Amino acid sequence: SPSPVPKAASKEYTKEQIEEIINELKKGKNIKDLEGLELLNINFENGILNLNNTNLNNSKFINVRLGKPKMERTNVENALWRNITMRDNYMKNVSFKNSKLEHVYFHFVDMKNINFDGATLVSVEFVGVSSITNLSFKDTKLNLVRFTSISKTQEVELISKFTQEQLKNIKFESFDDNFGNDDYNYDEDRKSTRLNSSHRCISYAVF
């Protein structure tokens, strides 16, 4: 299986070039080729970061707050991202293949066609995922991965994406899809338990 260890960067940037890139990104400019870019202790929280169609392969981001990034057709392969926070971001057709993600926090994210094949995820949390469509985790190494504030339907869909071995390292915290639905018969629901021996993650049980 492919190694998740990032390859040597194919491009090198001077300090001045990195500063110019950061300033342009903070202005909302879209830069297509950022392969091998290394960022340390950068905060993009005050704006929308446009990373659409951007090549971030072999990038190294450490202690970076990405704010509200737009990531469509974005490649982040063979990269190292550590201590990363992003929120309210839209991700479609994004590849994290063979990358290493450590202590990465996805907050209120819309995810469609995301490839984590061959990647390593350590202490990664997905909070309040609004949409989950076509996620791939083939040969992905997982450790302390959490999906929180998701619906039961999303939980069931996610579980189908992982192997039994991978599921040992994932925690789901979901709410019932019918929560807040005035037409839902809660009294009828209380008559049955929500325990299912074939389901690895049990959110709650009623007796």
mmCIF file of N, CA, C and O in Angstrom, residues 19-110:
data_model
loop_
_atom_site.group_PDB
_atom_site.id
_atom_site.type_symbol
_atom_site.label_atom_id
_atom_site.label_comp_id
_atom_site.label_asym_id
_atom_site.label_seq_id
_atom_site.Cartn_x
_atom_site.Cartn_y
_atom_site.Cartn_z
ATOM 1 N N GLU A 19 5.245 35.155 1.910
ATOM 2 C CA GLU A 19 4.528 36.311 2.447
ATOM 3 C C GLU A 19 3.580 36.898 1.406
ATOM 4 O O GLU A 19 2.445 37.286 1.719
ATOM 5 N N GLU A 20 4.027 36.950 0.157
ATOM 6 C CA GLU A 20 3.177 37.461 -0.913
ATOM 7 C C GLU A 20 1.979 36.543 -1.148
ATOM 8 O O GLU A 20 0.847 37.018 -1.337
ATOM 9 N N ILE A 21 2.205 35.219 -1.116
ATOM 10 C CA ILE A 21 1.118 34.258 -1.284
ATOM 11 C C ILE A 21 0.091 34.411 -0.170
ATOM 12 O O ILE A 21 -1.129 34.426 -0.421
ATOM 13 N N ILE A 22 0.554 34.541 1.056
ATOM 14 C CA ILE A 22 -0.355 34.695 2.200
ATOM 15 C C ILE A 22 -1.206 35.948 2.037
ATOM 16 O O ILE A 22 -2.431 35.925 2.243
ATOM 17 N N ASN A 23 -0.582 37.053 1.647
ATOM 18 C CA ASN A 23 -1.323 38.313 1.468
ATOM 19 C C ASN A 23 -2.360 38.185 0.362
ATOM 20 O O ASN A 23 -3.494 38.681 0.499
ATOM 21 N N GLU A 24 -2.000 37.522 -0.732
ATOM 22 C CA GLU A 24 -2.940 37.362 -1.840
ATOM 23 C C GLU A 24 -4.113 36.458 -1.437
ATOM 24 O O GLU A 24 -5.268 36.730 -1.781
ATOM 25 N N LEU A 25 -3.811 35.398 -0.708
ATOM 26 C CA LEU A 25 -4.878 34.500 -0.260
ATOM 27 C C LEU A 25 -5.820 35.210 0.700
ATOM 28 O O LEU A 25 -7.047 35.006 0.653
ATOM 29 N N LYS A 26 -5.278 36.050 1.557
ATOM 30 C CA LYS A 26 -6.117 36.775 2.514
ATOM 31 C C LYS A 26 -7.036 37.770 1.807
ATOM 32 O O LYS A 26 -8.089 38.142 2.333
ATOM 33 N N LYS A 27 -6.651 38.196 0.610
ATOM 34 C CA LYS A 27 -7.487 39.094 -0.181
ATOM 35 C C LYS A 27 -8.550 38.328 -0.965
ATOM 36 O O LYS A 27 -9.372 38.936 -1.657
ATOM 37 N N GLY A 28 -8.517 36.988 -0.874
ATOM 38 C CA GLY A 28 -9.494 36.170 -1.596
ATOM 39 C C GLY A 28 -9.048 35.735 -2.968
ATOM 40 O O GLY A 28 -9.833 35.143 -3.720
ATOM 41 N N LYS A 29 -7.804 36.007 -3.314
ATOM 42 C CA LYS A 29 -7.318 35.610 -4.629
ATOM 43 C C LYS A 29 -7.141 34.112 -4.703
ATOM 44 O O LYS A 29 -6.711 33.470 -3.748
ATOM 45 N N ASN A 30 -7.472 33.551 -5.873
ATOM 46 C CA ASN A 30 -7.303 32.127 -6.108
ATOM 47 C C ASN A 30 -5.971 31.878 -6.817
ATOM 48 O O ASN A 30 -5.712 32.433 -7.879
ATOM 49 N N ILE A 31 -5.127 31.056 -6.198
ATOM 50 C CA ILE A 31 -3.831 30.713 -6.771
ATOM 51 C C ILE A 31 -3.863 29.226 -7.112
ATOM 52 O O ILE A 31 -4.086 28.392 -6.237
ATOM 53 N N LYS A 32 -3.647 28.895 -8.364
ATOM 54 C CA LYS A 32 -3.834 27.526 -8.829
ATOM 55 C C LYS A 32 -2.743 26.568 -8.355
ATOM 56 O O LYS A 32 -3.022 25.421 -7.997
ATOM 57 N N ASP A 33 -1.501 27.017 -8.370
ATOM 58 C CA ASP A 33 -0.396 26.105 -8.078
ATOM 59 C C ASP A 33 0.326 26.518 -6.810
ATOM 60 O O ASP A 33 1.080 27.496 -6.792
ATOM 61 N N LEU A 34 0.069 25.763 -5.738
ATOM 62 C CA LEU A 34 0.753 25.992 -4.463
ATOM 63 C C LEU A 34 1.426 24.701 -3.994
ATOM 64 O O LEU A 34 1.545 24.442 -2.794
ATOM 65 N N GLU A 35 1.841 23.909 -4.946
ATOM 66 C CA GLU A 35 2.468 22.632 -4.597
ATOM 67 C C GLU A 35 3.710 22.867 -3.744
ATOM 68 O O GLU A 35 4.529 23.734 -4.025
ATOM 69 N N GLY A 36 3.816 22.072 -2.676
ATOM 70 C CA GLY A 36 4.989 22.141 -1.811
ATOM 71 C C GLY A 36 5.004 23.334 -0.880
ATOM 72 O O GLY A 36 6.004 23.558 -0.181
ATOM 73 N N LEU A 37 3.909 24.097 -0.818
ATOM 74 C CA LEU A 37 3.870 25.281 0.041
ATOM 75 C C LEU A 37 3.925 24.876 1.513
ATOM 76 O O LEU A 37 3.226 23.969 1.944
ATOM 77 N N GLU A 38 4.741 25.574 2.290
ATOM 78 C CA GLU A 38 4.847 25.336 3.724
ATOM 79 C C GLU A 38 4.372 26.575 4.467
ATOM 80 O O GLU A 38 4.899 27.671 4.273
ATOM 81 N N LEU A 39 3.354 26.373 5.324
ATOM 82 C CA LEU A 39 2.823 27.466 6.133
ATOM 83 C C LEU A 39 2.894 27.090 7.605
ATOM 84 O O LEU A 39 2.542 25.966 7.988
ATOM 85 N N LEU A 40 3.318 28.030 8.424
ATOM 86 C CA LEU A 40 3.463 27.790 9.865
ATOM 87 C C LEU A 40 2.873 28.972 10.628
ATOM 88 O O LEU A 40 3.230 30.135 10.381
ATOM 89 N N ASN A 41 1.931 28.659 11.542
ATOM 90 C CA ASN A 41 1.340 29.682 12.412
ATOM 91 C C ASN A 41 0.700 30.827 11.615
ATOM 92 O O ASN A 41 1.046 32.003 11.782
ATOM 93 N N ILE A 42 -0.262 30.467 10.756
ATOM 94 C CA ILE A 42 -0.952 31.449 9.926
ATOM 95 C C ILE A 42 -2.446 31.416 10.230
ATOM 96 O O ILE A 42 -3.029 30.346 10.414
ATOM 97 N N ASN A 43 -3.062 32.598 10.263
ATOM 98 C CA ASN A 43 -4.484 32.702 10.560
ATOM 99 C C ASN A 43 -5.218 33.350 9.386
ATOM 100 O O ASN A 43 -4.988 34.520 9.072
ATOM 101 N N PHE A 44 -6.110 32.576 8.744
ATOM 102 C CA PHE A 44 -6.933 33.095 7.659
ATOM 103 C C PHE A 44 -8.384 33.280 8.116
ATOM 104 O O PHE A 44 -9.296 33.320 7.286
ATOM 105 N N GLU A 45 -8.617 33.384 9.407
ATOM 106 C CA GLU A 45 -9.968 33.354 9.960
ATOM 107 C C GLU A 45 -10.849 34.499 9.488
ATOM 108 O O GLU A 45 -12.070 34.384 9.477
ATOM 109 N N ASN A 46 -10.296 35.616 9.104
ATOM 110 C CA ASN A 46 -11.111 36.807 8.827
ATOM 111 C C ASN A 46 -11.653 36.899 7.407
ATOM 112 O O ASN A 46 -12.241 37.907 7.039
ATOM 113 N N GLY A 47 -11.445 35.876 6.611
ATOM 114 C CA GLY A 47 -11.945 35.941 5.245
ATOM 115 C C GLY A 47 -12.268 34.578 4.693
ATOM 116 O O GLY A 47 -12.093 33.554 5.352
ATOM 117 N N ILE A 48 -12.771 34.564 3.462
ATOM 118 C CA ILE A 48 -13.063 33.310 2.769
ATOM 119 C C ILE A 48 -11.866 32.949 1.909
ATOM 120 O O ILE A 48 -11.463 33.711 1.031
ATOM 121 N N LEU A 49 -11.300 31.812 2.166
ATOM 122 C CA LEU A 49 -10.106 31.361 1.466
ATOM 123 C C LEU A 49 -10.515 30.595 0.212
ATOM 124 O O LEU A 49 -11.204 29.586 0.299
ATOM 125 N N ASN A 50 -10.098 31.069 -0.946
ATOM 126 C CA ASN A 50 -10.482 30.449 -2.210
ATOM 127 C C ASN A 50 -9.399 29.469 -2.643
ATOM 128 O O ASN A 50 -8.359 29.859 -3.176
ATOM 129 N N LEU A 51 -9.658 28.190 -2.405
ATOM 130 C CA LEU A 51 -8.714 27.137 -2.788
ATOM 131 C C LEU A 51 -9.283 26.254 -3.893
ATOM 132 O O LEU A 51 -8.855 25.122 -4.062
ATOM 133 N N ASN A 52 -10.251 26.771 -4.636
ATOM 134 C CA ASN A 52 -10.825 26.009 -5.745
ATOM 135 C C ASN A 52 -9.770 25.755 -6.824
ATOM 136 O O ASN A 52 -8.986 26.657 -7.166
ATOM 137 N N ASN A 53 -9.740 24.531 -7.330
ATOM 138 C CA ASN A 53 -8.818 24.157 -8.416
ATOM 139 C C ASN A 53 -7.355 24.380 -8.043
ATOM 140 O O ASN A 53 -6.517 24.625 -8.919
ATOM 141 N N THR A 54 -7.048 24.301 -6.763
ATOM 142 C CA THR A 54 -5.682 24.575 -6.310
ATOM 143 C C THR A 54 -4.903 23.282 -6.097
ATOM 144 O O THR A 54 -5.414 22.318 -5.538
ATOM 145 N N ASN A 55 -3.673 23.293 -6.539
ATOM 146 C CA ASN A 55 -2.766 22.171 -6.324
ATOM 147 C C ASN A 55 -1.990 22.408 -5.034
ATOM 148 O O ASN A 55 -1.113 23.270 -4.972
ATOM 149 N N LEU A 56 -2.337 21.643 -3.987
ATOM 150 C CA LEU A 56 -1.660 21.726 -2.701
ATOM 151 C C LEU A 56 -0.930 20.425 -2.391
ATOM 152 O O LEU A 56 -0.655 20.115 -1.226
ATOM 153 N N ASN A 57 -0.621 19.670 -3.416
ATOM 154 C CA ASN A 57 0.126 18.434 -3.210
ATOM 155 C C ASN A 57 1.471 18.729 -2.558
ATOM 156 O O ASN A 57 2.110 19.751 -2.831
ATOM 157 N N ASN A 58 1.877 17.838 -1.667
ATOM 158 C CA ASN A 58 3.160 17.949 -0.969
ATOM 159 C C ASN A 58 3.254 19.178 -0.065
ATOM 160 O O ASN A 58 4.345 19.574 0.342
ATOM 161 N N SER A 59 2.109 19.790 0.236
ATOM 162 C CA SER A 59 2.129 20.964 1.107
ATOM 163 C C SER A 59 2.340 20.553 2.563
ATOM 164 O O SER A 59 2.088 19.411 2.957
ATOM 165 N N LYS A 60 2.792 21.502 3.350
ATOM 166 C CA LYS A 60 3.030 21.269 4.777
ATOM 167 C C LYS A 60 2.448 22.453 5.541
ATOM 168 O O LYS A 60 2.999 23.546 5.528
ATOM 169 N N PHE A 61 1.300 22.210 6.183
ATOM 170 C CA PHE A 61 0.620 23.245 6.954
ATOM 171 C C PHE A 61 0.650 22.848 8.428
ATOM 172 O O PHE A 61 0.174 21.771 8.799
ATOM 173 N N ILE A 62 1.187 23.706 9.271
ATOM 174 C CA ILE A 62 1.249 23.438 10.704
ATOM 175 C C ILE A 62 0.739 24.661 11.462
ATOM 176 O O ILE A 62 1.193 25.790 11.224
ATOM 177 N N ASN A 63 -0.208 24.437 12.366
ATOM 178 C CA ASN A 63 -0.821 25.512 13.143
ATOM 179 C C ASN A 63 -1.414 26.584 12.224
ATOM 180 O O ASN A 63 -1.040 27.767 12.274
ATOM 181 N N VAL A 64 -2.338 26.154 11.380
ATOM 182 C CA VAL A 64 -2.962 27.063 10.415
ATOM 183 C C VAL A 64 -4.480 27.052 10.618
ATOM 184 O O VAL A 64 -5.100 25.988 10.664
ATOM 185 N N ARG A 65 -5.055 28.249 10.731
ATOM 186 C CA ARG A 65 -6.505 28.394 10.796
ATOM 187 C C ARG A 65 -6.979 28.836 9.412
ATOM 188 O O ARG A 65 -6.678 29.942 8.974
ATOM 189 N N LEU A 66 -7.691 27.940 8.738
ATOM 190 C CA LEU A 66 -8.058 28.174 7.347
ATOM 191 C C LEU A 66 -9.350 28.964 7.175
ATOM 192 O O LEU A 66 -9.772 29.220 6.054
ATOM 193 N N GLY A 67 -9.984 29.337 8.273
ATOM 194 C CA GLY A 67 -11.190 30.145 8.166
ATOM 195 C C GLY A 67 -12.304 29.417 7.453
ATOM 196 O O GLY A 67 -12.686 28.308 7.820
ATOM 197 N N LYS A 68 -12.835 30.025 6.387
ATOM 198 C CA LYS A 68 -13.934 29.438 5.621
ATOM 199 C C LYS A 68 -13.450 29.120 4.211
ATOM 200 O O LYS A 68 -13.732 29.851 3.257
ATOM 201 N N PRO A 69 -12.718 28.035 4.057
ATOM 202 C CA PRO A 69 -12.147 27.744 2.738
ATOM 203 C C PRO A 69 -13.153 27.154 1.759
ATOM 204 O O PRO A 69 -14.001 26.351 2.126
ATOM 205 N N LYS A 70 -13.041 27.586 0.504
ATOM 206 C CA LYS A 70 -13.761 26.945 -0.592
ATOM 207 C C LYS A 70 -12.789 25.973 -1.236
ATOM 208 O O LYS A 70 -11.730 26.364 -1.701
ATOM 209 N N MET A 71 -13.156 24.710 -1.245
ATOM 210 C CA MET A 71 -12.271 23.687 -1.794
ATOM 211 C C MET A 71 -13.045 22.817 -2.778
ATOM 212 O O MET A 71 -13.729 21.868 -2.386
ATOM 213 N N GLU A 72 -12.964 23.158 -4.046
ATOM 214 C CA GLU A 72 -13.595 22.368 -5.094
ATOM 215 C C GLU A 72 -12.544 22.022 -6.145
ATOM 216 O O GLU A 72 -11.818 22.893 -6.613
ATOM 217 N N ARG A 73 -12.457 20.719 -6.456
ATOM 218 C CA ARG A 73 -11.415 20.217 -7.354
ATOM 219 C C ARG A 73 -10.027 20.608 -6.839
ATOM 220 O O ARG A 73 -9.178 21.111 -7.577
ATOM 221 N N THR A 74 -9.835 20.370 -5.555
ATOM 222 C CA THR A 74 -8.578 20.720 -4.885
ATOM 223 C C THR A 74 -7.796 19.453 -4.574
ATOM 224 O O THR A 74 -8.358 18.479 -4.067
ATOM 225 N N ASN A 75 -6.513 19.462 -4.861
ATOM 226 C CA ASN A 75 -5.659 18.306 -4.577
ATOM 227 C C ASN A 75 -4.738 18.611 -3.396
ATOM 228 O O ASN A 75 -3.968 19.572 -3.433
ATOM 229 N N VAL A 76 -4.837 17.755 -2.367
ATOM 230 C CA VAL A 76 -3.984 17.884 -1.189
ATOM 231 C C VAL A 76 -3.350 16.510 -0.940
ATOM 232 O O VAL A 76 -3.537 15.900 0.111
ATOM 233 N N GLU A 77 -2.644 16.015 -1.923
ATOM 234 C CA GLU A 77 -2.081 14.674 -1.847
ATOM 235 C C GLU A 77 -0.633 14.708 -1.356
ATOM 236 O O GLU A 77 0.106 15.666 -1.600
ATOM 237 N N ASN A 78 -0.259 13.640 -0.635
ATOM 238 C CA ASN A 78 1.103 13.523 -0.092
ATOM 239 C C ASN A 78 1.474 14.745 0.741
ATOM 240 O O ASN A 78 2.618 15.217 0.719
ATOM 241 N N ALA A 79 0.506 15.269 1.473
ATOM 242 C CA ALA A 79 0.713 16.477 2.263
ATOM 243 C C ALA A 79 0.778 16.142 3.746
ATOM 244 O O ALA A 79 0.388 15.055 4.177
ATOM 245 N N LEU A 80 1.256 17.097 4.529
ATOM 246 C CA LEU A 80 1.234 17.001 5.981
ATOM 247 C C LEU A 80 0.501 18.219 6.515
ATOM 248 O O LEU A 80 0.956 19.352 6.363
ATOM 249 N N TRP A 81 -0.668 17.986 7.110
ATOM 250 C CA TRP A 81 -1.448 19.061 7.731
ATOM 251 C C TRP A 81 -1.596 18.719 9.209
ATOM 252 O O TRP A 81 -2.182 17.692 9.559
ATOM 253 N N ARG A 82 -1.077 19.605 10.066
ATOM 254 C CA ARG A 82 -1.089 19.342 11.507
ATOM 255 C C ARG A 82 -1.609 20.580 12.247
ATOM 256 O O ARG A 82 -1.200 21.695 11.976
ATOM 257 N N ASN A 83 -2.517 20.336 13.183
ATOM 258 C CA ASN A 83 -3.135 21.423 13.958
ATOM 259 C C ASN A 83 -3.806 22.431 13.018
ATOM 260 O O ASN A 83 -3.425 23.604 12.944
ATOM 261 N N ILE A 84 -4.824 21.937 12.308
ATOM 262 C CA ILE A 84 -5.542 22.738 11.316
ATOM 263 C C ILE A 84 -6.996 22.889 11.737
ATOM 264 O O ILE A 84 -7.635 21.927 12.164
ATOM 265 N N THR A 85 -7.521 24.106 11.615
ATOM 266 C CA THR A 85 -8.927 24.363 11.897
ATOM 267 C C THR A 85 -9.566 25.001 10.680
ATOM 268 O O THR A 85 -9.007 25.933 10.089
ATOM 269 N N MET A 86 -10.721 24.486 10.276
ATOM 270 C CA MET A 86 -11.486 25.104 9.197
ATOM 271 C C MET A 86 -12.963 25.011 9.547
ATOM 272 O O MET A 86 -13.400 24.073 10.215
ATOM 273 N N ARG A 87 -13.738 25.988 9.104
ATOM 274 C CA ARG A 87 -15.160 26.010 9.464
ATOM 275 C C ARG A 87 -15.999 26.519 8.302
ATOM 276 O O ARG A 87 -15.525 27.279 7.462
ATOM 277 N N ASP A 88 -17.252 26.089 8.299
ATOM 278 C CA ASP A 88 -18.207 26.526 7.278
ATOM 279 C C ASP A 88 -17.631 26.383 5.876
ATOM 280 O O ASP A 88 -17.790 27.275 5.038
ATOM 281 N N ASN A 89 -16.945 25.272 5.648
ATOM 282 C CA ASN A 89 -16.314 25.148 4.334
ATOM 283 C C ASN A 89 -17.041 24.151 3.431
ATOM 284 O O ASN A 89 -17.663 23.204 3.880
ATOM 285 N N TYR A 90 -16.940 24.427 2.144
ATOM 286 C CA TYR A 90 -17.546 23.590 1.110
ATOM 287 C C TYR A 90 -16.435 22.817 0.424
ATOM 288 O O TYR A 90 -15.471 23.383 -0.092
ATOM 289 N N MET A 91 -16.548 21.494 0.434
ATOM 290 C CA MET A 91 -15.524 20.644 -0.156
ATOM 291 C C MET A 91 -16.166 19.709 -1.172
ATOM 292 O O MET A 91 -17.057 18.933 -0.845
ATOM 293 N N LYS A 92 -15.724 19.799 -2.417
ATOM 294 C CA LYS A 92 -16.251 18.937 -3.465
ATOM 295 C C LYS A 92 -15.109 18.525 -4.394
ATOM 296 O O LYS A 92 -14.327 19.360 -4.838
ATOM 297 N N ASN A 93 -15.026 17.217 -4.643
ATOM 298 C CA ASN A 93 -13.961 16.679 -5.499
ATOM 299 C C ASN A 93 -12.584 17.061 -4.963
ATOM 300 O O ASN A 93 -11.764 17.672 -5.664
ATOM 301 N N VAL A 94 -12.360 16.706 -3.708
ATOM 302 C CA VAL A 94 -11.085 17.005 -3.048
ATOM 303 C C VAL A 94 -10.361 15.698 -2.751
ATOM 304 O O VAL A 94 -10.976 14.724 -2.296
ATOM 305 N N SER A 95 -9.067 15.677 -2.995
ATOM 306 C CA SER A 95 -8.274 14.475 -2.741
ATOM 307 C C SER A 95 -7.221 14.733 -1.665
ATOM 308 O O SER A 95 -6.392 15.635 -1.804
ATOM 309 N N PHE A 96 -7.293 13.918 -0.592
ATOM 310 C CA PHE A 96 -6.269 13.909 0.449
ATOM 311 C C PHE A 96 -5.457 12.610 0.372
ATOM 312 O O PHE A 96 -4.899 12.165 1.373
ATOM 313 N N LYS A 97 -5.390 12.016 -0.779
ATOM 314 C CA LYS A 97 -4.725 10.718 -0.927
ATOM 315 C C LYS A 97 -3.294 10.757 -0.390
ATOM 316 O O LYS A 97 -2.524 11.665 -0.685
ATOM 317 N N ASN A 98 -2.991 9.738 0.421
ATOM 318 C CA ASN A 98 -1.638 9.524 0.939
ATOM 319 C C ASN A 98 -1.116 10.679 1.787
ATOM 320 O O ASN A 98 0.088 10.823 1.991
ATOM 321 N N SER A 99 -2.026 11.518 2.283
ATOM 322 C CA SER A 99 -1.618 12.621 3.145
ATOM 323 C C SER A 99 -1.694 12.212 4.611
ATOM 324 O O SER A 99 -2.301 11.203 4.964
ATOM 325 N N LYS A 100 -1.072 13.014 5.456
ATOM 326 C CA LYS A 100 -1.125 12.784 6.891
ATOM 327 C C LYS A 100 -1.812 13.982 7.540
ATOM 328 O O LYS A 100 -1.311 15.113 7.480
ATOM 329 N N LEU A 101 -2.972 13.732 8.151
ATOM 330 C CA LEU A 101 -3.732 14.772 8.821
ATOM 331 C C LEU A 101 -3.705 14.505 10.318
ATOM 332 O O LEU A 101 -4.177 13.464 10.773
ATOM 333 N N GLU A 102 -3.151 15.433 11.072
ATOM 334 C CA GLU A 102 -3.038 15.269 12.524
ATOM 335 C C GLU A 102 -3.684 16.465 13.215
ATOM 336 O O GLU A 102 -3.355 17.619 12.916
ATOM 337 N N HIS A 103 -4.592 16.186 14.129
ATOM 338 C CA HIS A 103 -5.271 17.244 14.891
ATOM 339 C C HIS A 103 -5.899 18.259 13.929
ATOM 340 O O HIS A 103 -5.618 19.457 13.984
ATOM 341 N N VAL A 104 -6.763 17.735 13.060
ATOM 342 C CA VAL A 104 -7.462 18.575 12.084
ATOM 343 C C VAL A 104 -8.934 18.648 12.471
ATOM 344 O O VAL A 104 -9.561 17.629 12.777
ATOM 345 N N TYR A 105 -9.489 19.845 12.456
ATOM 346 C CA TYR A 105 -10.847 20.095 12.922
ATOM 347 C C TYR A 105 -11.684 20.651 11.770
ATOM 348 O O TYR A 105 -11.461 21.777 11.327
ATOM 349 N N PHE A 106 -12.626 19.834 11.259
ATOM 350 C CA PHE A 106 -13.558 20.268 10.220
ATOM 351 C C PHE A 106 -14.867 20.658 10.914
ATOM 352 O O PHE A 106 -15.539 19.802 11.481
ATOM 353 N N HIS A 107 -15.249 21.916 10.857
ATOM 354 C CA HIS A 107 -16.430 22.387 11.578
ATOM 355 C C HIS A 107 -17.489 22.875 10.596
ATOM 356 O O HIS A 107 -17.246 23.802 9.831
ATOM 357 N N PHE A 108 -18.664 22.243 10.618
ATOM 358 C CA PHE A 108 -19.772 22.559 9.708
ATOM 359 C C PHE A 108 -19.290 22.538 8.259
ATOM 360 O O PHE A 108 -19.144 23.579 7.609
ATOM 361 N N VAL A 109 -19.063 21.346 7.782
ATOM 362 C CA VAL A 109 -18.501 21.172 6.446
ATOM 363 C C VAL A 109 -19.473 20.422 5.545
ATOM 364 O O VAL A 109 -20.205 19.540 5.989
ATOM 365 N N ASP A 110 -19.498 20.818 4.291
ATOM 366 C CA ASP A 110 -20.290 20.149 3.260
ATOM 367 C C ASP A 110 -19.312 19.340 2.421
ATOM 368 O O ASP A 110 -18.453 19.913 1.747
#
